Coordinates of C-alpha atoms and ligand atoms in Angstrom, one line a residue:
M186 CA 66.3 -40.1 13.0
A187 CA 65.6 -37.0 14.5
I188 CA 64.5 -35.0 11.0
D189 CA 63.3 -38.6 10.3
S190 CA 61.5 -38.8 13.1
S191 CA 59.9 -34.5 13.0
S192 CA 59.5 -34.8 10.0
S193 CA 57.3 -37.8 9.7
I194 CA 56.1 -35.7 12.6
F195 CA 55.7 -33.4 10.4
H196 CA 53.8 -34.7 7.6
L197 CA 51.5 -37.1 10.8
L198 CA 50.2 -33.1 11.9
A199 CA 50.8 -32.0 7.8
T200 CA 48.4 -34.5 7.0
V201 CA 45.8 -34.6 10.4
L202 CA 46.0 -30.2 9.6
C203 CA 45.4 -31.6 5.9
L204 CA 42.1 -34.4 7.6
V205 CA 41.1 -31.5 9.5
L206 CA 41.0 -28.6 6.9
I207 CA 39.5 -31.7 3.9
L208 CA 36.7 -32.0 6.8
G209 CA 36.1 -28.5 7.8
C210 CA 36.2 -27.6 4.1
S211 CA 33.5 -30.9 3.0
E212 CA 31.4 -29.6 5.9
K213 CA 31.1 -26.1 4.4
V214 CA 30.3 -27.9 1.2
E215 CA 27.8 -29.9 2.7
A216 CA 26.4 -26.9 4.8
Y217 CA 26.4 -25.5 2.2
R218 CA 25.1 -27.5 -0.5
F219 CA 22.2 -28.6 1.7
E220 CA 21.2 -24.8 1.4
E221 CA 21.3 -24.7 -1.1
M222 CA 19.1 -27.3 -2.2
T223 CA 16.9 -25.8 0.4
A224 CA 16.8 -23.1 -1.0
K225 CA 15.6 -24.1 -3.8
L226 CA 12.9 -26.0 -2.6
R227 CA 11.6 -23.5 -0.8
H228 CA 11.2 -22.0 -4.4
Q229 CA 9.3 -24.1 -5.4
N230 CA 7.3 -25.4 -2.2
H231 CA 6.7 -23.6 1.3
V232 CA 6.1 -26.0 4.0
V233 CA 4.3 -25.2 6.8
S234 CA 2.9 -25.7 9.2
L235 CA -1.0 -24.6 9.3
S236 CA -1.6 -23.7 13.1
S237 CA 0.8 -20.9 11.8
L238 CA -2.2 -19.4 9.8
M239 CA -4.4 -19.3 12.2
P240 CA -4.5 -16.4 14.7
A241 CA -3.9 -16.7 17.4
E242 CA -6.0 -15.3 20.7
V243 CA -4.2 -12.8 21.8
C244 CA -2.3 -10.2 20.4
S245 CA 1.6 -11.1 20.3
T246 CA 2.6 -7.5 20.8
P247 CA 2.5 -5.2 22.6
A248 CA 0.5 -2.3 22.6
Q249 CA 1.8 0.4 21.3
G250 CA 5.9 -1.7 20.3
S251 CA 8.9 0.4 22.3
K252 CA 9.7 0.3 17.9
I253 CA 8.1 2.4 16.7
L254 CA 9.3 5.5 15.4
S255 CA 8.4 9.2 15.1
S256 CA 5.9 9.6 11.3
Q257 CA 5.6 6.0 12.8
L258 CA 1.5 4.1 13.4
Q259 CA 1.6 0.9 14.6
L260 CA -1.7 -1.0 12.8
A261 CA -3.8 -3.5 13.1
H262 CA -6.4 -5.5 12.2
K263 CA -9.3 -4.0 12.4
D264 CA -11.8 -6.8 14.0
G265 CA -8.1 -9.5 15.0
P266 CA -7.2 -9.0 19.0
C267 CA -4.9 -6.0 18.5
S268 CA -6.9 -3.7 17.7
S269 CA -7.7 -0.7 19.8
L270 CA -11.6 -1.6 19.0
N271 CA -11.3 -4.8 20.5
K272 CA -10.5 -2.9 24.2
E273 CA -10.9 -7.3 26.0
G274 CA -8.3 -7.9 23.6
R275 CA -9.7 -11.7 22.4
A276 CA -10.5 -12.5 18.7
K277 CA -14.2 -11.5 17.5
I278 CA -15.5 -14.2 15.0
S279 CA -15.9 -11.8 12.0
S280 CA -17.8 -14.3 9.1
L281 CA -15.4 -14.7 6.8
H282 CA -18.1 -15.3 3.4
Q283 CA -18.8 -12.0 4.6
I284 CA -15.8 -9.5 4.4
L285 CA -15.4 -12.1 1.0
I286 CA -19.0 -10.7 -0.2
D287 CA -17.9 -7.0 0.9
D288 CA -15.6 -7.6 -0.7
Q289 CA -16.1 -8.4 -4.0
T290 CA -18.6 -5.2 -3.1
R291 CA -15.0 -3.7 -3.7
V292 CA -13.7 -5.3 -6.1
K293 CA -17.0 -3.9 -8.3
S294 CA -16.9 -0.3 -8.0
I295 CA -13.4 -0.5 -8.7
H296 CA -14.3 -1.9 -12.5
S297 CA -17.0 0.8 -12.9
K298 CA -14.9 3.4 -11.9
I299 CA -12.1 1.8 -13.5
S300 CA -13.8 1.2 -16.5
N301 CA -11.2 0.0 -19.8
Q302 CA -14.7 -0.1 -21.9
D303 CA -14.0 1.8 -25.4
P304 CA -13.9 5.7 -24.7
V305 CA -18.1 6.4 -25.9
A306 CA -18.7 3.8 -23.4
A307 CA -16.6 4.8 -20.7
D308 CA -17.3 8.8 -21.4
E309 CA -22.1 7.8 -21.1
H310 CA -21.1 5.5 -17.9
K311 CA -19.1 9.0 -15.8
K312 CA -22.0 10.8 -17.3
K313 CA -24.7 8.7 -15.4
K314 CA -22.8 8.1 -12.6
R315 CA -22.7 11.8 -11.7
I316 CA -26.3 13.0 -12.5
A317 CA -27.5 13.1 -9.2
P318 CA -26.8 16.3 -7.5
A319 CA -26.0 16.1 -3.9
A320 CA -28.2 16.4 -0.9
D321 CA -29.1 20.1 -0.5
S322 CA -28.3 19.6 3.6
A323 CA -26.1 17.2 5.4
V324 CA -28.7 16.4 7.5
K325 CA -30.3 14.4 4.6
L326 CA -29.5 10.6 3.1
P327 CA -27.2 11.2 0.2
A328 CA -28.6 10.8 -2.9
N329 CA -27.2 7.5 -4.7
S330 CA -23.9 9.4 -6.2
G331 CA -20.1 10.1 -5.7
Q332 CA -17.4 7.5 -5.5
K333 CA -18.8 3.9 -4.1
L334 CA -16.1 2.3 -2.1
G335 CA -16.1 -0.6 0.8
T336 CA -14.1 0.6 3.9
G337 CA -10.5 -1.3 4.4
N338 CA -9.9 -3.3 6.9
F339 CA -7.4 -2.1 8.5
I340 CA -6.8 0.3 11.2
V341 CA -4.1 3.4 12.2
T342 CA -4.7 6.3 15.0
I343 CA -4.7 10.0 14.2
G344 CA -4.9 12.5 16.6
L345 CA -7.1 16.0 15.3
G346 CA -8.0 18.8 16.9
K347 CA -6.6 21.7 19.0
P348 CA -6.2 20.2 22.1
K349 CA -5.3 17.0 19.9
Q350 CA -8.0 13.7 20.9
D351 CA -7.9 10.1 19.4
F352 CA -9.2 9.0 16.8
T353 CA -9.3 4.8 14.6
V354 CA -9.3 4.6 11.3
V355 CA -9.6 2.8 8.6
F356 CA -6.7 3.5 6.5
D357 CA -7.7 2.8 2.4
T358 CA -4.8 3.7 -0.5
G359 CA -8.4 3.6 -3.1
S360 CA -10.3 6.4 -1.8
D361 CA -9.4 10.0 -1.1
L362 CA -11.1 12.1 1.8
T363 CA -11.1 11.4 5.3
W364 CA -13.7 12.2 7.4
I365 CA -14.4 11.0 11.0
Q366 CA -17.9 10.5 12.8
C367 CA -18.7 14.3 14.3
Q368 CA -20.6 16.3 16.2
P369 CA -23.5 17.6 16.6
C370 CA -24.4 14.6 14.6
V371 CA -26.8 16.2 12.9
G372 CA -28.2 13.4 11.2
Q373 CA -26.6 10.4 12.6
C374 CA -24.0 8.7 14.2
Y375 CA -23.4 4.7 14.9
S376 CA -22.0 4.5 17.9
Q377 CA -18.4 4.0 17.9
Q378 CA -15.6 3.6 21.6
D379 CA -13.7 6.4 21.0
P380 CA -16.1 9.9 22.1
I381 CA -17.1 10.9 18.8
F382 CA -15.1 14.3 17.9
N383 CA -16.3 17.5 18.7
P384 CA -15.4 20.5 17.0
S385 CA -16.1 22.9 19.1
A386 CA -14.1 21.8 22.1
S387 CA -11.2 22.2 19.3
S388 CA -9.1 26.2 19.0
T389 CA -8.4 24.7 15.6
Y390 CA -11.9 23.9 13.8
S391 CA -13.0 25.7 10.8
N392 CA -15.4 25.3 9.0
I393 CA -14.7 25.3 4.4
S394 CA -17.0 27.5 2.3
C395 CA -18.6 26.3 -0.1
N396 CA -18.0 28.8 -3.0
S397 CA -13.8 28.2 -2.1
A398 CA -12.0 26.6 -4.9
T399 CA -11.1 23.9 -2.0
C400 CA -14.6 23.7 -2.2
A401 CA -14.6 23.0 -5.7
Q402 CA -11.5 19.8 -5.6
L403 CA -13.6 18.1 -3.2
Q404 CA -16.4 18.4 -5.5
S405 CA -14.1 17.3 -8.2
A406 CA -12.7 14.4 -6.1
T407 CA -15.6 12.4 -4.9
G408 CA -17.4 13.5 -7.9
N409 CA -20.8 15.2 -6.0
P410 CA -21.5 18.6 -7.1
Q411 CA -23.4 20.4 -4.6
S412 CA -25.6 24.0 -4.7
C413 CA -24.0 26.4 -2.5
R414 CA -25.3 27.8 0.9
T415 CA -22.8 28.2 4.1
T416 CA -20.1 25.4 4.5
C417 CA -19.1 23.2 1.8
I418 CA -20.8 19.5 2.2
Y419 CA -19.0 16.4 1.1
Q420 CA -20.9 13.4 0.8
I421 CA -19.3 9.9 -0.5
V422 CA -21.8 6.7 -1.2
Y423 CA -19.5 3.3 -0.5
G424 CA -19.9 -0.1 -2.3
D425 CA -22.2 -1.5 0.5
S426 CA -23.9 1.0 0.9
S427 CA -22.7 3.0 3.6
Y428 CA -22.5 6.7 3.1
S429 CA -20.6 9.5 5.6
V430 CA -22.1 12.8 5.0
G431 CA -20.7 16.0 6.2
Y432 CA -18.6 19.6 6.3
F433 CA -16.3 19.7 4.4
A434 CA -13.7 21.5 7.5
T435 CA -10.5 21.7 8.1
E436 CA -8.1 21.1 11.3
T437 CA -5.4 20.1 12.8
L438 CA -4.4 17.0 12.1
T439 CA -1.7 14.5 14.3
L440 CA 0.1 12.2 13.0
S441 CA 2.5 10.3 15.3
S442 CA 4.5 12.9 16.9
D443 CA 4.0 15.8 13.6
V444 CA 1.3 18.3 13.7
F445 CA -0.3 19.8 10.2
P446 CA -2.8 22.9 11.0
K447 CA -5.4 23.5 8.6
F448 CA -6.0 20.3 7.2
E449 CA -8.5 20.0 5.2
F450 CA -10.7 16.3 6.0
G451 CA -14.7 15.7 6.6
C452 CA -16.7 16.3 9.5
G453 CA -18.8 14.1 9.2
Q454 CA -23.1 14.2 11.0
N455 CA -25.0 11.6 9.1
N456 CA -22.9 8.6 8.8
Q457 CA -24.4 4.6 9.0
G458 CA -23.5 1.3 7.4
L459 CA -20.5 -1.4 7.9
F460 CA -17.7 0.6 9.6
G461 CA -18.0 -0.6 12.2
S462 CA -16.8 0.9 14.9
V463 CA -13.8 2.6 13.4
D464 CA -14.3 6.2 14.2
G465 CA -13.5 7.6 10.2
L466 CA -11.8 6.6 7.9
L467 CA -7.6 8.0 6.8
G468 CA -7.9 8.1 2.6
L469 CA -3.9 7.4 1.5
G470 CA -5.0 7.4 -2.6
R471 CA -2.8 10.6 -4.8
D472 CA -5.9 12.4 -5.2
P473 CA -5.2 16.4 -3.9
I474 CA -7.4 16.5 -0.7
S475 CA -5.6 13.3 0.0
T476 CA -3.6 13.0 3.2
V477 CA -0.1 11.5 0.7
S478 CA -1.0 14.8 -0.4
Q479 CA -1.8 17.0 2.1
T480 CA 1.2 16.5 4.2
S481 CA 4.2 16.1 1.1
Q482 CA 5.8 19.6 2.1
K483 CA 6.5 17.4 4.9
Y484 CA 6.5 13.7 3.9
G485 CA 7.3 14.3 0.2
K486 CA 4.5 12.2 -0.7
R487 CA 6.9 8.5 0.8
F488 CA 4.4 6.6 2.5
S489 CA 4.8 2.6 3.1
Y490 CA 3.0 -0.2 5.8
C491 CA 3.2 -3.9 6.2
L492 CA 0.7 -5.3 7.1
P493 CA 0.3 -8.1 10.2
S494 CA -0.1 -11.9 8.3
T495 CA -2.2 -12.7 10.8
T496 CA -4.9 -10.4 12.4
S497 CA -3.1 -11.1 16.5
S498 CA 0.3 -9.4 15.2
T499 CA 0.9 -5.7 14.0
G500 CA 2.2 -4.3 11.5
F501 CA 3.4 -0.4 11.3
L502 CA 2.3 2.1 8.5
A503 CA 4.4 4.8 7.7
F504 CA 5.6 8.2 6.3
G505 CA 7.9 10.2 4.6
S506 CA 12.4 9.4 5.3
Q507 CA 10.8 6.2 7.7
A508 CA 9.1 5.1 4.3
G509 CA 12.1 2.1 3.2
A510 CA 14.5 2.9 5.8
S511 CA 14.4 0.2 7.2
S512 CA 14.0 -2.8 4.1
S513 CA 15.6 -3.3 1.0
A514 CA 12.7 -3.0 -0.5
R515 CA 12.7 -3.8 -4.9
Y516 CA 11.1 -1.6 -6.9
T517 CA 8.7 -0.4 -9.6
P518 CA 8.0 1.8 -11.6
L519 CA 4.4 3.7 -9.9
L520 CA 2.4 4.7 -13.6
T521 CA -0.7 7.0 -13.5
D522 CA -4.0 6.9 -15.3
S523 CA -4.8 10.7 -16.4
N524 CA -8.6 9.0 -16.5
N525 CA -8.2 7.7 -12.6
P526 CA -5.5 9.9 -11.3
S527 CA -6.1 8.6 -7.9
F528 CA -5.4 5.0 -7.9
Y529 CA -2.4 3.5 -7.5
F530 CA -0.9 1.4 -11.1
L531 CA 1.5 -1.1 -11.8
T532 CA 3.2 -3.4 -14.3
M533 CA 1.7 -6.8 -14.1
K534 CA 4.4 -9.3 -16.1
G535 CA 3.9 -12.7 -15.3
I536 CA 3.5 -15.5 -12.8
R537 CA 5.0 -18.1 -11.4
V538 CA 3.7 -21.2 -9.5
G539 CA 6.4 -23.5 -7.5
G540 CA 9.2 -21.7 -9.6
K541 CA 8.0 -22.0 -12.8
S542 CA 6.6 -19.2 -15.1
L543 CA 3.1 -19.5 -15.9
S544 CA 2.6 -19.1 -20.1
I545 CA 0.8 -16.0 -19.9
A546 CA 0.5 -13.3 -23.2
Q547 CA 1.9 -9.4 -22.1
S548 CA -1.4 -8.5 -23.9
V549 CA -3.5 -10.3 -20.9
F550 CA -1.5 -8.3 -18.3
T551 CA -1.7 -4.9 -20.9
T552 CA -5.2 -5.5 -21.8
S553 CA -6.3 -5.6 -18.2
G554 CA -4.2 -3.4 -16.4
T555 CA -2.8 -3.5 -13.2
I556 CA -3.2 -1.8 -9.7
I557 CA -2.3 -2.0 -6.3
D558 CA -5.1 -1.8 -3.0
S559 CA -4.8 -1.7 1.1
G560 CA -8.5 -2.4 0.7
T561 CA -9.0 -5.1 -1.3
V562 CA -8.5 -8.8 1.0
I563 CA -8.8 -11.3 -2.1
T564 CA -5.9 -10.2 -4.9
R565 CA -8.5 -10.3 -8.6
L566 CA -6.2 -11.5 -12.0
P567 CA -7.3 -11.3 -15.8
P568 CA -9.2 -14.2 -16.1
A569 CA -6.7 -15.9 -18.1
A570 CA -4.0 -15.7 -15.6
Y571 CA -5.6 -16.5 -13.1
S572 CA -7.0 -19.7 -14.8
A573 CA -3.3 -20.6 -15.5
L574 CA -2.9 -20.3 -12.1
R575 CA -5.6 -22.1 -10.3
S576 CA -4.8 -25.1 -13.2
A577 CA -0.2 -25.0 -12.3
F578 CA -1.2 -24.2 -8.5
R579 CA -3.9 -27.3 -8.3
Q580 CA -1.4 -29.4 -10.2
G581 CA 1.3 -28.5 -6.9
M582 CA -1.4 -29.3 -4.0
S583 CA -2.5 -32.7 -6.0
K584 CA -1.5 -35.2 -3.4
Y585 CA -4.3 -33.4 -1.0
P586 CA -7.5 -33.5 -1.5
S587 CA -9.8 -30.9 -2.7
A588 CA -13.1 -28.6 -1.2
S589 CA -16.3 -27.5 -2.4
A590 CA -14.9 -24.3 -3.3
Y591 CA -15.5 -21.3 -1.2
S592 CA -18.1 -18.1 -2.1
I593 CA -15.2 -16.3 -5.0
L594 CA -12.4 -18.8 -3.9
D595 CA -12.7 -21.8 -6.1
T596 CA -9.6 -23.6 -5.2
C597 CA -10.1 -25.3 -1.9
Y598 CA -8.1 -28.4 -0.1
N599 CA -9.3 -30.5 3.1
L600 CA -6.1 -30.3 5.4
A601 CA -8.2 -32.5 8.5
G602 CA -5.5 -34.6 9.4
Y603 CA -2.9 -32.5 9.0
N604 CA -0.4 -30.7 10.6
T605 CA 2.3 -29.5 7.4
V606 CA 1.9 -29.1 4.3
S607 CA 3.7 -28.4 1.1
V608 CA 2.5 -25.0 -1.2
P609 CA 4.2 -24.0 -4.1
T610 CA 5.3 -20.9 -3.9
I611 CA 3.3 -17.4 -6.0
V612 CA 5.9 -14.9 -7.1
L613 CA 4.5 -12.3 -9.3
S614 CA 6.3 -10.7 -11.4
F615 CA 6.5 -6.9 -12.1
G616 CA 7.9 -4.3 -13.8
G617 CA 11.9 -3.3 -13.4
G618 CA 12.3 -7.0 -12.9
T619 CA 10.9 -6.8 -9.1
N620 CA 9.2 -10.0 -8.2
L621 CA 6.6 -10.1 -5.4
N622 CA 7.5 -14.2 -3.5
V623 CA 3.6 -13.7 -2.3
D624 CA 3.8 -14.9 1.8
V625 CA 2.4 -18.4 2.5
S626 CA -0.6 -16.5 4.4
G627 CA -1.4 -14.4 0.8
I628 CA -1.3 -17.8 -0.6
L629 CA -3.6 -20.4 1.0
V630 CA -7.4 -18.7 3.5
Q631 CA -8.7 -20.7 6.0
V632 CA -11.8 -21.0 5.2
S633 CA -13.3 -23.6 7.7
S634 CA -11.4 -25.8 11.0
T635 CA -10.6 -27.9 7.6
E636 CA -10.6 -26.4 4.5
Y637 CA -8.2 -23.9 3.0
C638 CA -8.6 -22.0 -0.6
L639 CA -5.8 -20.9 -2.3
A640 CA -6.6 -17.1 -1.8
F641 CA -6.8 -15.2 -5.8
A642 CA -9.4 -15.3 -7.1
G643 CA -10.3 -14.4 -11.6
N644 CA -12.2 -10.9 -13.0
S645 CA -14.7 -11.7 -14.9
D646 CA -14.2 -9.9 -18.4
S647 CA -10.5 -9.9 -19.1
T648 CA -11.1 -6.6 -19.2
D649 CA -11.3 -5.5 -16.1
V650 CA -8.6 -4.4 -14.4
A651 CA -6.3 -6.9 -11.7
I652 CA -5.7 -5.6 -7.8
L653 CA -3.4 -6.7 -5.4
G654 CA -4.7 -7.5 -3.0
N655 CA -4.1 -6.6 0.3
R656 CA -3.7 -10.6 1.7
Q657 CA -0.2 -10.9 -1.0
Q658 CA 1.0 -8.0 0.1
Q659 CA 0.9 -9.2 3.8
T660 CA 4.8 -9.3 5.7
F661 CA 6.0 -6.9 3.0
E662 CA 6.5 -3.1 4.0
V663 CA 5.6 -2.4 0.9
V664 CA 6.5 1.4 -0.1
Y665 CA 4.8 3.7 -2.1
N666 CA 7.4 6.3 -3.4
V667 CA 4.3 8.8 -5.3
T668 CA 6.8 11.3 -6.1
G669 CA 10.2 9.4 -7.0
G670 CA 7.3 7.2 -9.6
K671 CA 8.2 4.6 -8.2
L672 CA 6.4 1.2 -5.4
G673 CA 8.2 -1.2 -3.1
F674 CA 8.4 -4.3 -1.6
G675 CA 11.0 -5.4 0.9
A676 CA 11.1 -8.8 2.3
R677 CA 9.2 -9.4 5.9
A678 CA 9.5 -6.4 7.4
C679 CA 6.6 -7.4 10.2
T680 CA 4.7 -11.1 10.5
Ligands
NAG68 C1 -19.7 24.7 10.1 O1 -21.4 25.3 9.6 C2 -22.6 24.4 10.2 C3 -23.0 24.3 9.0 O2 -23.5 25.2 8.1 C4 -23.0 25.1 11.4 O3 -23.7 24.8 12.1 C5 -21.9 25.3 11.9 O4 -21.6 26.3 13.3 C6 -20.2 25.6 11.4 N1 -19.3 25.6 12.6 C7 -18.1 26.7 13.2 C8 -16.9 26.2 13.7 O5 -18.4 27.7 12.6
NAG69 C1 12.3 8.1 -4.2 O1 12.1 9.2 -5.6 C2 13.0 9.5 -5.3 C3 13.6 9.1 -6.6 O2 13.8 8.2 -7.2 C4 14.2 9.7 -4.7 O3 15.6 10.5 -5.2 C5 14.5 9.4 -3.5 O4 15.4 8.8 -3.0 C6 13.3 8.8 -3.4 N1 13.0 8.4 -1.9 C7 12.8 7.1 -1.1 C8 12.0 7.1 0.6 O5 13.2 5.8 -1.6

């Protein structure tokens, strides 16, 4: 009896225990299934609250966040409340329409630089671009030659001179020469927030002679030959007819806490155009005169950045061992085109929309080629790839009322009355099996209080290079390992 009762108690206990276990187990199974299902759903759609796509009025990251490491610079959108150019700390309403016009100008100039036409035509094209001789003095307006690129829209702070002075500059992977406005502004300087750099107040400033190999290198990089007098003169004309002309010089550069003596830069004496109130530009292309090349002894040609998803938050620009250290980036080969050695080429392989692979012939991507650029806003795809993306996206968004096109964006929706929307995911596939699962801020761009558009555009010519723009890079740490020949995307590195 005693044995029986204890055994039945044991049985009861065992049953209860078992039930608990089973329940526990099945609960776990349910939870797992739920997670798997949501993951699957997430794979096909982003359920996004529209308010999350709007920038806040104030910066959400404290200025100079304490997390910033050495060899790392805080990065912000030029026009947002986190911009140091925006001392009131309030959002400036910059016209998206103008941003898209500037973007198209930049893309056009990249397309004319990287011409995939037949070699004879491309040669003619290059000859044409180089005919105009440079101005014989820095004071004069530059001849219409040399590099033409619209400027980017993310800024960082660098130090120049000894003692060091801080300057707010746009950083640009699509150009090489670093320049800042420079006293005495022999020509004309536009107004900027920081005091204009004064070489005579620095003990380490030095002009570069126009007879030097360094000057010759500059000319081959910027494509402006010059008649030699004394000081090497640079000139850059950007696609929006902004320009900077001045002395090519050496000076002490400080990036975060790292100091680089004899850094070659442009001391801008005549600068005009749509630079906003930035002090200059940090060139992060691959040419020997770029910052990447000039700091290679310390940083090994490694850098990374994370572009925030709204203008009201900040990201970072990191150099050397800091680059790629914090995220588990997935890498794709970084390729060089000997005709366009300054640009960062990738291999785009395909596109998935809402989890489904689009049927796009490989030749579409091999014909165009693809570059990644920090200064182009909207990703440009070969015409066939874009039309496939657009029709799949429209299908996925068919339950939402469409709206008319906005500038270069032709797939728009009126989302008045919606708090959340379900947006198909867009995954760009690159060589080496690396996928970029584009953040929703890189899928939809808000163009008015109620209207949102697909943040991609198509090239008009199938031979024009595809450009992975900065909108689609947002929230990823983009790691440039130039020496290692690879480029990585690390998810959720900034907001
Ligand atoms: C640099 O060159 C310019 C133009 O030749 C000259 O006016 C200026 O004094 C030079 N600066 C230094 C520090 O040599
Ligand atoms: C860059 O690539 C090289 C070669 O693959 C590798 O040895 C190095 O660790 C990489 N650096 C970073 C920061 O990823």
